[in-house]
mmCIF file of C-alpha atoms in Angstrom:
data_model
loop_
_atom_site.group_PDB
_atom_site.id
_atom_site.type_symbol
_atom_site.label_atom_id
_atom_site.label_comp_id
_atom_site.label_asym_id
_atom_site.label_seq_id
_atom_site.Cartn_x
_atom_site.Cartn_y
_atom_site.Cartn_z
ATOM 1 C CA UNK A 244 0.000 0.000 0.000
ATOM 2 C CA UNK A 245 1.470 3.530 -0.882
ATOM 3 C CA UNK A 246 2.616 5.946 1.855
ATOM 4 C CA UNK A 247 -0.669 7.913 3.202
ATOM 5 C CA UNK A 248 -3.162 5.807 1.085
ATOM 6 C CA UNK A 249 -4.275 3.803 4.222
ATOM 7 C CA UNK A 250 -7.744 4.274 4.463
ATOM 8 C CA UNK A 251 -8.222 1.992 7.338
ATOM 9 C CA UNK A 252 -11.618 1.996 9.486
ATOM 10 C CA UNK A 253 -13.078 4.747 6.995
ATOM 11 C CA UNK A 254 -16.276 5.562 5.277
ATOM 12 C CA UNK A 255 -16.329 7.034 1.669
ATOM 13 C CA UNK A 256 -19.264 8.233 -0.070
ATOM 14 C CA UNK A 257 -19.362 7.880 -4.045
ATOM 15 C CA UNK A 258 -21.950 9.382 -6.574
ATOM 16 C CA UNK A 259 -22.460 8.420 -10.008
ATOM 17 C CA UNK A 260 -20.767 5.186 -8.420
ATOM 18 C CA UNK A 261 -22.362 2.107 -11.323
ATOM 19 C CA UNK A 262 -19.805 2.769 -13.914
ATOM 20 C CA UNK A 263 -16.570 4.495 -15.110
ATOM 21 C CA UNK A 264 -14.531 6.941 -12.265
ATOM 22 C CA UNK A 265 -16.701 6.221 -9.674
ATOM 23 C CA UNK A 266 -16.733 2.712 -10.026
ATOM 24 C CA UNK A 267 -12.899 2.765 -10.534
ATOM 25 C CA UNK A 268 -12.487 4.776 -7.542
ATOM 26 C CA UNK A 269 -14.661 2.503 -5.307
ATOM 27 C CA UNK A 270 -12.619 -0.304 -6.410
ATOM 28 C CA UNK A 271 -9.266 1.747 -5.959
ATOM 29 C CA UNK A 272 -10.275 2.532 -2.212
ATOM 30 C CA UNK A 273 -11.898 -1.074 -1.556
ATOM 31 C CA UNK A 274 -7.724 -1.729 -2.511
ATOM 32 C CA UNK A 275 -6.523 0.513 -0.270
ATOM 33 C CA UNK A 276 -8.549 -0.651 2.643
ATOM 34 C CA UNK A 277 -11.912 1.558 3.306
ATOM 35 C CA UNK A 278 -13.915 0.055 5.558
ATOM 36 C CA UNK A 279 -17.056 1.054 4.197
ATOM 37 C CA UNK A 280 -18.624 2.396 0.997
ATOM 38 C CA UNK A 281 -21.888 4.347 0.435
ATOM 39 C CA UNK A 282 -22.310 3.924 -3.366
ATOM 40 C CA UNK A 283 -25.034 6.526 -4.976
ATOM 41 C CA UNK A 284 -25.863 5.890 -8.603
ATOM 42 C CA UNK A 285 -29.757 5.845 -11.008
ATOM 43 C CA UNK A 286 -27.951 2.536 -12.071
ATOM 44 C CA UNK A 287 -29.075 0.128 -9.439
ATOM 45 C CA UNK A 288 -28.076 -2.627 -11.470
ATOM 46 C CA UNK A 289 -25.046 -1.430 -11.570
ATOM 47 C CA UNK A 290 -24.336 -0.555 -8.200
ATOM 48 C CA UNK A 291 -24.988 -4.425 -7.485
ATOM 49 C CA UNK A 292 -22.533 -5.787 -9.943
ATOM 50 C CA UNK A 293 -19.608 -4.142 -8.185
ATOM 51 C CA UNK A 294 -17.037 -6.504 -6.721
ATOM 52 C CA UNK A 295 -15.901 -5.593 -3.680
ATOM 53 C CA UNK A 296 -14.594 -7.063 -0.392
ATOM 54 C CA UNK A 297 -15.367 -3.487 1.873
ATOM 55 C CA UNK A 298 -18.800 -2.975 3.750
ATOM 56 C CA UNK A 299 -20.939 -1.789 0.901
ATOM 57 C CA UNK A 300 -24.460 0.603 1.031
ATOM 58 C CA UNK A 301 -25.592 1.017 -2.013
ATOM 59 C CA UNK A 302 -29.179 3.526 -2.813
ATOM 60 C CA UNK A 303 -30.495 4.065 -6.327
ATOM 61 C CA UNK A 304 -31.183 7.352 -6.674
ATOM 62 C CA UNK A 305 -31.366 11.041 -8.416
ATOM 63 C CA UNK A 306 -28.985 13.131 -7.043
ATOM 64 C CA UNK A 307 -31.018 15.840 -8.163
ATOM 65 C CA UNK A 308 -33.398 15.039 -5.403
ATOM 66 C CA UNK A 309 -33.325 16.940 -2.081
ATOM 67 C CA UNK A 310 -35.808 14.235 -0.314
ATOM 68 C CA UNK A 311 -33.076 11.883 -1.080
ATOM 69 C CA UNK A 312 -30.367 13.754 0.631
ATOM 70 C CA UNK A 313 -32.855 14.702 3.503
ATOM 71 C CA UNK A 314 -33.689 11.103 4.346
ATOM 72 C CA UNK A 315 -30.107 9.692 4.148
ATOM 73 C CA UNK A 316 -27.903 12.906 6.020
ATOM 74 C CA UNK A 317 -29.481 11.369 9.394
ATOM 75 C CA UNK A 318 -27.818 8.053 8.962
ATOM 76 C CA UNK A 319 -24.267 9.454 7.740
ATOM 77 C CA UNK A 320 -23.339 8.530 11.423
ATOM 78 C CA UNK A 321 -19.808 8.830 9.981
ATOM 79 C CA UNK A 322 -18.059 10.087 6.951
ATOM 80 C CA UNK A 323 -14.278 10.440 6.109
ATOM 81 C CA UNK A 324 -14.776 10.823 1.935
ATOM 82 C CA UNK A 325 -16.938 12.151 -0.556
ATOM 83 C CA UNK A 326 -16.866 11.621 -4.053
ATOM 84 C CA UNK A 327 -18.518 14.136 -5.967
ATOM 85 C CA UNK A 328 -19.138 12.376 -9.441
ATOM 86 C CA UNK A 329 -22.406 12.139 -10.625
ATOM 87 C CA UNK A 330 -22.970 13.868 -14.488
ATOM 88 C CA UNK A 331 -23.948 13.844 -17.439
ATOM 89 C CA UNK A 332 -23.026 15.149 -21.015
ATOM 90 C CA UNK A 333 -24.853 17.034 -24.163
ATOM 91 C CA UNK A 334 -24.413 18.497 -26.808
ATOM 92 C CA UNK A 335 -25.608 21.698 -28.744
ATOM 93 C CA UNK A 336 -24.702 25.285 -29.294
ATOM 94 C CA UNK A 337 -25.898 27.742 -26.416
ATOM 95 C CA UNK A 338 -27.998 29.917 -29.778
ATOM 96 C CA UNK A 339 -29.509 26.312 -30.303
ATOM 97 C CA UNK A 340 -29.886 24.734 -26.837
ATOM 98 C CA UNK A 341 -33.328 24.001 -25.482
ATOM 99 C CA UNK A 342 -34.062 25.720 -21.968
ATOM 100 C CA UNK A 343 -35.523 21.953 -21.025
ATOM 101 C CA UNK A 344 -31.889 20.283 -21.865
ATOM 102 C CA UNK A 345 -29.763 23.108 -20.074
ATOM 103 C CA UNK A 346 -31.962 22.653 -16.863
ATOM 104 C CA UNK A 347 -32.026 19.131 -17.340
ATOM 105 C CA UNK A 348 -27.795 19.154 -17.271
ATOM 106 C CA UNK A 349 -27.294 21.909 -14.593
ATOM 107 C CA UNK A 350 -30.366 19.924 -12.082
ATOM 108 C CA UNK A 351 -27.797 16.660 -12.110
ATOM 109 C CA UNK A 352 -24.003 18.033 -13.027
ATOM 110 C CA UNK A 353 -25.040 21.367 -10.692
ATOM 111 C CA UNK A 354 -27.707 20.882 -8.591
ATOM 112 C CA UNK A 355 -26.992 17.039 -7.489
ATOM 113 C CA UNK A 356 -23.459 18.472 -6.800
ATOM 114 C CA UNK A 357 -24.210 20.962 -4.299
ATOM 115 C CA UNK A 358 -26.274 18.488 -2.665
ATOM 116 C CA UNK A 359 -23.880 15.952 -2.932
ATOM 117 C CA UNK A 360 -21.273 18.476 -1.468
ATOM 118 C CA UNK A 361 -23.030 20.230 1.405
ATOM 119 C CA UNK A 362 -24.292 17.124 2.867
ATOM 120 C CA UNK A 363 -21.340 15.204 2.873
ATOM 121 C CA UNK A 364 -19.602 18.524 4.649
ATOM 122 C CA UNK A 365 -22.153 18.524 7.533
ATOM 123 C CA UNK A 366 -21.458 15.229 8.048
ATOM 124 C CA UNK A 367 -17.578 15.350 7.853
ATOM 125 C CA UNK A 368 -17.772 18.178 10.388
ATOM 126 C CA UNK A 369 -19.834 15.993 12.560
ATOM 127 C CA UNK A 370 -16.646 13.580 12.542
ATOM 128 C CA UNK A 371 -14.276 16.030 12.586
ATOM 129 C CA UNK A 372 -12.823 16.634 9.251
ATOM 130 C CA UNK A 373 -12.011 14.695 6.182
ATOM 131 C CA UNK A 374 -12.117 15.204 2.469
ATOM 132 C CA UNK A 375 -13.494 15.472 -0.576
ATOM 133 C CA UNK A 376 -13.032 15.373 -4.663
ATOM 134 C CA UNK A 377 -15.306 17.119 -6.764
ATOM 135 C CA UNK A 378 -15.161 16.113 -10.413
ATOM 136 C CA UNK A 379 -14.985 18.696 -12.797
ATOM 137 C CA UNK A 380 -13.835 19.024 -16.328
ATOM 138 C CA UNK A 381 -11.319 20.753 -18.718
ATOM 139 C CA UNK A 382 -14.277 21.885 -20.688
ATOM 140 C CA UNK A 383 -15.060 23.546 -17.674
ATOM 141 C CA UNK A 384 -11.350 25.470 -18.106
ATOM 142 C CA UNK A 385 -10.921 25.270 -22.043
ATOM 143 C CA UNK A 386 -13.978 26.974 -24.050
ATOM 144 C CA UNK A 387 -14.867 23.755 -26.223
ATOM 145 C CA UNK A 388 -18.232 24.504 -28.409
ATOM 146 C CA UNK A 389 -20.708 23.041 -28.573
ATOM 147 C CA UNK A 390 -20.929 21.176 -25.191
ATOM 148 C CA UNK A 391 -22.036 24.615 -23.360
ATOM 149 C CA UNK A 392 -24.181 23.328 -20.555
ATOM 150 C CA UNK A 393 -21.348 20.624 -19.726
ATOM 151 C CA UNK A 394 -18.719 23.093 -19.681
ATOM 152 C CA UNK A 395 -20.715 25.461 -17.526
ATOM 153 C CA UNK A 396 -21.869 23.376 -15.074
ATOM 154 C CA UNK A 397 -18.230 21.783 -14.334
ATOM 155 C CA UNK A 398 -17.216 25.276 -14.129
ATOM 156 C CA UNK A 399 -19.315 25.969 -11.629
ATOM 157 C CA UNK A 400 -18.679 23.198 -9.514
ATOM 158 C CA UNK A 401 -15.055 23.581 -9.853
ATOM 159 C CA UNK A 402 -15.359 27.133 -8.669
ATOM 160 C CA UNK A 403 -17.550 25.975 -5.898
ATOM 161 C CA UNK A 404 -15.161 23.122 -4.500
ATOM 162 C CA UNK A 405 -12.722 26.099 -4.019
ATOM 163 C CA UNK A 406 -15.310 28.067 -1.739
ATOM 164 C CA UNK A 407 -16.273 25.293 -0.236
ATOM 165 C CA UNK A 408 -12.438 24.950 0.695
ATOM 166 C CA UNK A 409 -11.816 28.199 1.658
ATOM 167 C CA UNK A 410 -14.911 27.487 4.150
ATOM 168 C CA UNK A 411 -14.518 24.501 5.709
ATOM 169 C CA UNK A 412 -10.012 24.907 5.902
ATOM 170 C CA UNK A 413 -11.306 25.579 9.930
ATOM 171 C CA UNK A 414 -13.262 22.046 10.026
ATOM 172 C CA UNK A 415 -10.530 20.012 9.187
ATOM 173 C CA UNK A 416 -11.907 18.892 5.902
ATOM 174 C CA UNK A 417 -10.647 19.409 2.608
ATOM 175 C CA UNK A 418 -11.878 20.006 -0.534
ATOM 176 C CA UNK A 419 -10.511 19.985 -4.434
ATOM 177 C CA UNK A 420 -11.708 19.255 -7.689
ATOM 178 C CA UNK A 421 -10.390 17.183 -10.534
ATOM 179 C CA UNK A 422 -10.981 18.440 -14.642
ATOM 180 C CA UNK A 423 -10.414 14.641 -16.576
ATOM 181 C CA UNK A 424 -9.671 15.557 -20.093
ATOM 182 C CA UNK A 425 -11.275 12.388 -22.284
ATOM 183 C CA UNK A 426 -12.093 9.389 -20.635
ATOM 184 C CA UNK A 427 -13.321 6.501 -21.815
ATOM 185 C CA UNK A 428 -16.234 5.891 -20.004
ATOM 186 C CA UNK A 429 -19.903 5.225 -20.883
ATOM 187 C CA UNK A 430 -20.469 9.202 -20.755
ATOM 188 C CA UNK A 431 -19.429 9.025 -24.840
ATOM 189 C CA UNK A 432 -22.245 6.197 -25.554
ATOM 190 C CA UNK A 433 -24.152 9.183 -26.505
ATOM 191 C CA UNK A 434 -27.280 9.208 -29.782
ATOM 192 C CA UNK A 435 -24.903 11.425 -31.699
ATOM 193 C CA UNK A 436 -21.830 8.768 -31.529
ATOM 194 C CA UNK A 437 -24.065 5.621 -32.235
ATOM 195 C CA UNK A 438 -23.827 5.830 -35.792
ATOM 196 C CA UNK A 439 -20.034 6.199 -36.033
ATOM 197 C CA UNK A 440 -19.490 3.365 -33.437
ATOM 198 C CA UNK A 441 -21.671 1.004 -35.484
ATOM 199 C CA UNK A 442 -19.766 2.004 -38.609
ATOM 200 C CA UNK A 443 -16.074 2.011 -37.387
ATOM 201 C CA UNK A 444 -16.198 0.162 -33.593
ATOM 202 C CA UNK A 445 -16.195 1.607 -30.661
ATOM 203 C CA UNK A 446 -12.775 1.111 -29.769
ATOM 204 C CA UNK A 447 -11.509 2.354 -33.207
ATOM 205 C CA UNK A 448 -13.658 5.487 -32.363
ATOM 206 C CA UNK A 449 -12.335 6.501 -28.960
ATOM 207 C CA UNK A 450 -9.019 5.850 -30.354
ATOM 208 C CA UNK A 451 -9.185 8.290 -32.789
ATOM 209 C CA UNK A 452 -10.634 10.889 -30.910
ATOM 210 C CA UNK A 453 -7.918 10.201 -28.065
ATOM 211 C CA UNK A 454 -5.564 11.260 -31.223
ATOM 212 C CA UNK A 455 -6.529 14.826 -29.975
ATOM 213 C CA UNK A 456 -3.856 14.885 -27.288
ATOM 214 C CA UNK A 457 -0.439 15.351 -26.734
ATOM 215 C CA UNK A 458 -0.808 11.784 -24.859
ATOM 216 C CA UNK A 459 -2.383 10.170 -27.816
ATOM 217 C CA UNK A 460 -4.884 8.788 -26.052
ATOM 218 C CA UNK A 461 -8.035 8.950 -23.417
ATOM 219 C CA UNK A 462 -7.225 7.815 -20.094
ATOM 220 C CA UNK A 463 -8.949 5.334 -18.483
ATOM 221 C CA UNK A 464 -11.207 5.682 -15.700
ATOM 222 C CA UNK A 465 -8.496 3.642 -13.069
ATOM 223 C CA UNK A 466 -6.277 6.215 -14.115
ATOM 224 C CA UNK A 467 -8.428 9.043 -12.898
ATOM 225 C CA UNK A 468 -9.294 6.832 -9.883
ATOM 226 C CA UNK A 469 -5.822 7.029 -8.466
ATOM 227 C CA UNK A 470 -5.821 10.779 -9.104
ATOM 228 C CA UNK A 471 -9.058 11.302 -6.860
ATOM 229 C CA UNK A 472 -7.394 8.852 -4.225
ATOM 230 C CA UNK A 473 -4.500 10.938 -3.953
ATOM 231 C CA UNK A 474 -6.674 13.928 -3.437
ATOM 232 C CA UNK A 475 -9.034 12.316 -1.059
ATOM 233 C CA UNK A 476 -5.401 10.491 0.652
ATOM 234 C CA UNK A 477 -3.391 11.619 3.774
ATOM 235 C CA UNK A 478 -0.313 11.935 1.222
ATOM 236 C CA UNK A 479 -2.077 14.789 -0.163
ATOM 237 C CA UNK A 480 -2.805 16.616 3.576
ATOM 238 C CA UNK A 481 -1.629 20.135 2.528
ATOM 239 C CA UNK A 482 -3.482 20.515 -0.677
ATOM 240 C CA UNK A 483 -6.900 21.585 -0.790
ATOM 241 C CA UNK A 484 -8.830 24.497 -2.874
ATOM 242 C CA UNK A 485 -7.345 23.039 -6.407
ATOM 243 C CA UNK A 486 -8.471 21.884 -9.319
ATOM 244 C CA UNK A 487 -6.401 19.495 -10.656
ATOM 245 C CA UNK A 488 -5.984 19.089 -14.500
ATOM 246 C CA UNK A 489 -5.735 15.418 -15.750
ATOM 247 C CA UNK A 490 -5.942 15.563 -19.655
ATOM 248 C CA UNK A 491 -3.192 13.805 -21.100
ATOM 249 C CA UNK A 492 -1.826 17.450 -21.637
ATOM 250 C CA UNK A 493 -4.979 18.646 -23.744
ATOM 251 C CA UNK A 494 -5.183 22.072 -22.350
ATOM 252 C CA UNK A 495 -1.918 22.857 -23.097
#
């Protein structure tokens, strides 16, 4: 086990947990040795397929809903970690965007966040301190068009891990946010790439699109996994209000 990854008798709480950086990060800190996980994802199905030898809750649910987050803050008896992760992706020019779609992006990416985030900060100054990752996006630092409501809403929530930071330095608990370039996760199975991954294969599709960076390719979601574990990690005790940029160089 790396120096300061020990997460030994602790409680981490995931969103967006079914599939791609959560799930890699539950199974990264289910390596390290959490003692319990409370996995949050729509994909119940998904939840339940994860492997894992740590205590596991798992709740199928919209982040997006406050009732949720009302009902469950009451048994968060004790939490170490959040993982702020749960989002999802469009497309569309801002001139061409439907009000309906923007809401529908900033109520989940935005919305779920802040609940995500301010409960899980109640409860880690109930325990007295801890940390948290918020993930972001480079399309939330880099102008990329037409992905507007996805690059505004990680903006946001990047900018809000850093107040959140700056307010909570006195509890003990820290707080930073990670901007992935591309992944390959399920976010890309979107309508508008169906047509070229039937055509080409969707390996040969991410491939080529990974072609965009200095890296030459996407990472994958383990990668990112053992980025947010070093944020959430003791190794990592005197950072805290950043916004780390993971892009295989993309931004530069």
């Amino acid at each position: 086990m790396t120096e300061g990854h020990d997460f030994t008798g602790r409680t981490a709480l995931i969103t967006g947990a079914a599939s791609g950086i959560g799930a890699a990060t539950a199974r990264w800190l289910d390596q390290q040795g959490i003692a319990r996980l409370i996995l949050i994802d729509l994909d119940g199905d998904g939840l339940n397929k994860l492997d894992l030898s740590c205590e596991v809750e798992t709740h199928a649910a919209d982040v997006a809903d406050e009732a949720f987050w009302q009902g469950l803050e009451p048994k968060l008896d004790r939490l170490d970690h959040a993982v702020v992760n749960a989002g999802i992706g469009t497309g569309g020019q801002i001139a061409e965007l439907d009000f309906a779609e923007w809401r529908r992006v900033m109520a989940i990416n935005l919305d779920g966040a802040f609940l995500t985030l301010s409960t899980a900060l109640r409860a880690m100054r109930n325990a007295g301190g801890g940390s948290a990752v918020v993930t972001a996006s480079v399309t939330g630092i880099k102008p990329v068009p037409g992905i507007g409501a996805y690059g505004v809403s990680k903006a946001a929530v990047a900018h809000m891990a850093r107040i959140a930071a700056a307010e909570n330095a006195g509890h003990s608990i820290r707080i930073n946010a990670i901007a992935p370039g591309g992944v390959d996760t399920a976010i890309w199975n979107s309508p508008e790439l169906q047509a070229q991954f039937a055509e080409h294969g969707r390996e040969a599709v991410i491939a080529q699109m990974g072609q965009t960076t200095p890296r030459g390719r996407f990472a994958t979601a383990d990668e990112l996994a053992r980025d947010i574990g070093y944020l959430l990690s003791d190794a990592s005790a005197n950072v805290t209000g950043t916004v780390l940029t993971s892009d295989g160089g993309y931004t530069l």
